[in-house]
């Protein structure tokens, strides 16, 4: 699968992408000095040429368009650890110039997406802190699009600190503060929130802990201020086969609109998660019920799921969200193949309007090591949105990825990539099919700690 985001159309992003590609291109020679801090780290920079064919269904007619293109792309991801410090990151992007064969018009598209999270945690110290950043594609105004550069782009920054106390040999009490802010165009800009929390945990046995989490969040949007109070009892169990977690409680929100009008909302919240972990594979299933809005989420200190970052997101108001997420990763499903898959469904009930919407996403990645020098990758992802009727998909998009690579030298490879996108909509958006064929030359590196 490729990293995907919207199109900010800003020169600074294009400059940053070119700089990143140049850095990755030479990093294989300089990464040795970082080896003591690297748990895993990989990256690549590519130059590509290709052709894109788009077919648009206008109802009574069908428009077709073919565009040759030339561009750069880059990816960087991994885990770096040094003492009490840890950094997890995953970024990718593309800078592409294309020409319309029908009228000769030329245009450039930039897309960047990803996330990173830095944490400092020393068991011998009472203080911990964290920093986070993300770049996401937002589809509120655009709906799903076949060309991912058509999405709006939202940047977020977050940071916080915690102070721990130990009232007994088996108990820990942590007080924390967290802040977050968004950056983007129009309504995507200047969302901010703050959260103060306390977490009490007590070890119940060698493998289990119980606790109580209490928090208050304040969020500020263009015309709404929201305060959310939450409390939740939690239980965690470590098992030989993996882990089990469960929690339950409630949330109360107060919304103040421009003009002084206020509304109060209450909801039961909770979660249950079961994970299985083995040497070559891991599986998890999680149900979660929460009350929040997009601005408040910025300060809730929620680590992103780096393995399955969403292709696009929606900015939402205050909602009660019920979601079910299942993931599976297997690095050796057979001697020469690996597999990753996920599926998620969510029901969102707006507390302001009372409307209910549904969001779905699923995906699978399958890789084959054909020979010591050749690899074949397949990928498929699907996203869909529905309104009140859960089984009536209003907007959906299917994406398929096929890629073959041949290693030319230790850090250099050549590849052929076919991307397919199929957009289907029952709203005002036209149905579209897009096919993109690329020839790619890649310079990359991969490092892992020797334990």
PDB file of C-alpha atoms in Angstrom, residues 50-54 65-70 96-103 105-107 109 147 434-437:
ATOM      1  CA  UNK A  50       4.379   6.666 -15.532  1.00  0.00           C
ATOM      2  CA  UNK A  51       1.027   7.152 -17.211  1.00  0.00           C
ATOM      3  CA  UNK A  52      -2.404   7.602 -15.609  1.00  0.00           C
ATOM      4  CA  UNK A  53      -5.721   6.874 -17.291  1.00  0.00           C
ATOM      5  CA  UNK A  54      -8.923   8.186 -15.671  1.00  0.00           C
ATOM      6  CA  UNK A  65      -8.251  11.401 -19.673  1.00  0.00           C
ATOM      7  CA  UNK A  66      -4.665  10.139 -20.046  1.00  0.00           C
ATOM      8  CA  UNK A  67      -1.696  11.882 -18.414  1.00  0.00           C
ATOM      9  CA  UNK A  68       2.003  10.959 -18.557  1.00  0.00           C
ATOM     10  CA  UNK A  69       3.862  11.910 -15.387  1.00  0.00           C
ATOM     11  CA  UNK A  70       7.270  12.246 -13.760  1.00  0.00           C
ATOM     12  CA  UNK A  96       4.413  14.474  -9.246  1.00  0.00           C
ATOM     13  CA  UNK A  97       4.216  16.539 -12.422  1.00  0.00           C
ATOM     14  CA  UNK A  98       1.757  15.409 -15.125  1.00  0.00           C
ATOM     15  CA  UNK A  99       0.576  16.638 -18.526  1.00  0.00           C
ATOM     16  CA  UNK A 100      -2.944  16.265 -19.922  1.00  0.00           C
ATOM     17  CA  UNK A 101      -2.660  14.760 -23.414  1.00  0.00           C
ATOM     18  CA  UNK A 102      -5.992  16.255 -24.534  1.00  0.00           C
ATOM     19  CA  UNK A 103      -5.184  19.948 -23.985  1.00  0.00           C
ATOM     20  CA  UNK A 105      -2.068  21.495 -19.576  1.00  0.00           C
ATOM     21  CA  UNK A 106       0.614  20.694 -17.013  1.00  0.00           C
ATOM     22  CA  UNK A 107       0.098  20.471 -13.260  1.00  0.00           C
ATOM     23  CA  UNK A 109       0.593  17.545  -7.188  1.00  0.00           C
ATOM     24  CA  UNK A 147      -6.352  11.008  -6.932  1.00  0.00           C
ATOM     25  CA  UNK A 434      -8.278   5.349 -12.427  1.00  0.00           C
ATOM     26  CA  UNK A 435      -5.360   3.200 -13.578  1.00  0.00           C
ATOM     27  CA  UNK A 436      -1.751   4.231 -13.030  1.00  0.00           C
ATOM     28  CA  UNK A 437       1.335   2.387 -14.329  1.00  0.00           C
TER      29      UNK A 437
END
